[in-house]
XYZ file of C-alpha atoms in Angstrom:
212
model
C 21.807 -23.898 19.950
C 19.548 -26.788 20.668
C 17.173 -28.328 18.228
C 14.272 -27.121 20.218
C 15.764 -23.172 20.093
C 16.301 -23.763 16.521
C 12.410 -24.700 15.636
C 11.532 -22.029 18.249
C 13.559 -19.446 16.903
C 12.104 -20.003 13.323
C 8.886 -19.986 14.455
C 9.079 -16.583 15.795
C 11.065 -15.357 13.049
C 8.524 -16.778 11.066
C 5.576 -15.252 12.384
C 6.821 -12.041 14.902
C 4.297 -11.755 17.033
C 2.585 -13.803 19.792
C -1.136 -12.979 20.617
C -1.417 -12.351 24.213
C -4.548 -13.099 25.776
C -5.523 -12.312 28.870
C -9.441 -12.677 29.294
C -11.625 -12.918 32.571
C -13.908 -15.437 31.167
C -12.932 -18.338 29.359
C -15.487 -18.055 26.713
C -14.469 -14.538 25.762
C -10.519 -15.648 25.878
C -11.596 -18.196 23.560
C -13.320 -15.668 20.972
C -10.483 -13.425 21.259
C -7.965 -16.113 20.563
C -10.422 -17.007 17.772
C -9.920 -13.514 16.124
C -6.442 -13.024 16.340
C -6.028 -16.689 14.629
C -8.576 -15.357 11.854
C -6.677 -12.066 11.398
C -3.378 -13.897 10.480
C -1.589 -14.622 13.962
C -0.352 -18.202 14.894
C 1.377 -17.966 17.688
C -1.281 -17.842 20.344
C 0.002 -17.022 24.183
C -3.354 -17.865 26.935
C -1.993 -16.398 30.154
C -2.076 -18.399 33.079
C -4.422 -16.072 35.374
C -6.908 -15.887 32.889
C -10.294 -17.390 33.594
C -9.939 -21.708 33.123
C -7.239 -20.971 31.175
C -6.210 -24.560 30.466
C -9.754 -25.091 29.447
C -8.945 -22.154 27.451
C -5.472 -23.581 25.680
C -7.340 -27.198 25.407
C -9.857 -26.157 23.764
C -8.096 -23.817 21.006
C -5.361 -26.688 20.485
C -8.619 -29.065 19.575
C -10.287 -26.808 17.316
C -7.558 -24.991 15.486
C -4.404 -27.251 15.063
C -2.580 -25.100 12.631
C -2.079 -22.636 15.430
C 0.583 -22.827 18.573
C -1.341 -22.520 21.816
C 1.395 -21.390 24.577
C 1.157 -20.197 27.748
C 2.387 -16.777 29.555
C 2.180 -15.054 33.136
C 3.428 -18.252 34.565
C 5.137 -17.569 38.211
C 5.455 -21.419 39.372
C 6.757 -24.699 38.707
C 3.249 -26.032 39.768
C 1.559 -23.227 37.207
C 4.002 -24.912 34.939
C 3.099 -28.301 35.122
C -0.517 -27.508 35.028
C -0.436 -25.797 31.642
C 1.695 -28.693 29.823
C -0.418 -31.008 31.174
C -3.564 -28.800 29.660
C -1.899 -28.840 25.822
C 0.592 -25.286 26.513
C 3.256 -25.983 23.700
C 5.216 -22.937 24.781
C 5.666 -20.570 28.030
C 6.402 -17.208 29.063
C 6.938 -16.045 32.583
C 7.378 -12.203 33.790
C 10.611 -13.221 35.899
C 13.502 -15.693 35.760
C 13.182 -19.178 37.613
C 15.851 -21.898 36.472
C 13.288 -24.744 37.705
C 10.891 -23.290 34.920
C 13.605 -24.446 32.217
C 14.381 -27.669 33.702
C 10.111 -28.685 33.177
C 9.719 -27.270 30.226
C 12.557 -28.702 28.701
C 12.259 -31.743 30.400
C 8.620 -32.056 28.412
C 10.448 -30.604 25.139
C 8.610 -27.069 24.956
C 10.318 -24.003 25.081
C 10.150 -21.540 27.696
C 11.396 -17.693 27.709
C 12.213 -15.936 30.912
C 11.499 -12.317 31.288
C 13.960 -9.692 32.594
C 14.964 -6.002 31.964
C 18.646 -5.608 32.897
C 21.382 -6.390 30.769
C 22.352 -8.702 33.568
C 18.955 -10.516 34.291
C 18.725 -10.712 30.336
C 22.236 -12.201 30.303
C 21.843 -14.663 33.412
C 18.215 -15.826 31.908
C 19.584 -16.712 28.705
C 22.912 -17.942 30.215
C 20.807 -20.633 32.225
C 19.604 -21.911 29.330
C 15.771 -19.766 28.809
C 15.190 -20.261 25.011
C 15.037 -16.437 23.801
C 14.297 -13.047 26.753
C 11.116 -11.462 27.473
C 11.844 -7.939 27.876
C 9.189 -6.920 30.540
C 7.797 -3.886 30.297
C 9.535 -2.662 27.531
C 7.463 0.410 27.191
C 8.773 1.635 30.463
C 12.241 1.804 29.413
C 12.297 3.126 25.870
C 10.800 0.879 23.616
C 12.853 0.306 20.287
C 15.829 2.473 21.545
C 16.288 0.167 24.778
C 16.340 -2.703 21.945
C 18.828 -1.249 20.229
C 21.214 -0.884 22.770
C 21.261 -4.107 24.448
C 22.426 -5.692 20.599
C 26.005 -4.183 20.925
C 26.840 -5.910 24.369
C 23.998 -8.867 23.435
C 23.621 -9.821 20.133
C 24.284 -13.266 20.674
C 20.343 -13.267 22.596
C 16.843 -13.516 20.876
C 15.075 -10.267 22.565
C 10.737 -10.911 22.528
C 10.026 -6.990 24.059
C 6.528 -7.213 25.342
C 4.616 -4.744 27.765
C 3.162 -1.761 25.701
C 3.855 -2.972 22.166
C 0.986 -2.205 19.370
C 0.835 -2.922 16.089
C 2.372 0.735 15.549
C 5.448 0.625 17.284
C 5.754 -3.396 16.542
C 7.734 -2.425 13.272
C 10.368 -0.409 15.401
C 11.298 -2.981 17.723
C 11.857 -5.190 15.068
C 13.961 -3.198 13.342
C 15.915 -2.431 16.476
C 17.143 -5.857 16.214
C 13.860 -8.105 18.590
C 13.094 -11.305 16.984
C 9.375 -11.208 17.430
C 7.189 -9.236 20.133
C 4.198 -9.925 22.267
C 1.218 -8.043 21.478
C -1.504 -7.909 23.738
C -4.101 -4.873 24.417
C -3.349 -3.423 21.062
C -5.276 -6.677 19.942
C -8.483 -5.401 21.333
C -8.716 -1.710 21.652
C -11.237 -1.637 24.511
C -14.029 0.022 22.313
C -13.927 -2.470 19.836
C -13.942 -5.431 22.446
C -17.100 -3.948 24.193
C -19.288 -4.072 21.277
C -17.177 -7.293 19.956
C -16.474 -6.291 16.855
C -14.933 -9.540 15.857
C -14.713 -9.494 12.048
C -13.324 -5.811 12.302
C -10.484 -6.572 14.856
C -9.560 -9.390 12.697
C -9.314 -7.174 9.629
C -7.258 -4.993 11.144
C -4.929 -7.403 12.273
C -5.053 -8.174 8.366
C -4.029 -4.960 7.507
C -1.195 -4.642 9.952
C 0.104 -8.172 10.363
C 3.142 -8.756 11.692
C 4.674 -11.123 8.995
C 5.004 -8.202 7.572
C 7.302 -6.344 9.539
């Protein structure tokens, strides 16, 4: 295990869940990002196809520096590039592309591939991606696909994402993942209409993920 997996790795241990945020205007991804931070989260995940999102991750890494501002949804080495250059401190990407690892570890951030098989997951991991995204783990079983990749895989750091809430967060931890990505469970679509900002971030208070 490198040094970088090994800060990595206790940083998701640490904190168990990474924010996803996926907004279609930069100064709502920015409020959103804003809420999860206040309701306890620190690992902060701007996807790459939402609106100016390097605006977006420049921005949050200026005004809250206790936080890690990352990056997701990245397809290309060029989307890559772009978001390290805009502050990203971390990446996630739906599919598995070795070039991805060689950047990101060429700039000393850590970057997690996403796959489903056992034999993506393995070949991912195998190539060097530092944990798996397990993409969409909803659609396969949640907790109980978790558990049954550990006996072949234990060896691999698991982050399910894809139809995780704050309800079934627990399970998938338990099932042996070493943090999840939560994403429209942040913002149940009622509350982000009437931006009910102080109430989201309570409830992320009440269920936070350290907890887990």
């Amino acid at each position: 295990m490198t040094p970088l997996q090994q800060r990595w790795f206790a940083q998701l241990r640490e904190h168990r869940a990474i924010a996803v945020i996926r907004a279609t205007d930069w100064q709502l991804g920015i409020k959103m990002a804003e809420t999860a931070i206040n309701g306890g989260l620190k690992l902060i995940e701007i996807t790459w196809n939402s609106d100016q999102a390097g605006h977006i991750i420049a921005t949050l890494r200026e005004k809250f520096p206790q936080a890690i501002i990352g990056t997701g949804t990245i397809l290309t080495p060029t989307d890559l590039k772009e978001a390290i250059a805009c502050g990203a401190t971390f990446a996630f990407s739906p599919h598995s592309d070795r070039e991805l690892i060689q950047i990101a570890h060429h700039q000393d951030i850590p970057v997690v591939l996403g796959a489903l098989t056992p034999s993506e997951i393995y070949q991912a991991w195998h190539w060097g991606s530092d944990g798996v995204k397990v993409f969409p783990i909803k659609a396969v079983g949640g907790a109980s696909f978790i558990r049954c990749l550990q006996a072949p895989l234990p060896q691999i750091p698991l982050i399910p994402t894809g139809g995780v809430s704050l309800t079934n967060g627990p399970a998938l931890i338990e099932a042996g993942a070493i943090a999840v990505g939560l994403s429209s469970d942040l913002f149940p679509p009622t509350m982000l209409a009437k931006q009910e900002w102080p109430e989201l971030s309570h409830r992320l208070q009440q269920h936070h993920p350290s907890q887990w």
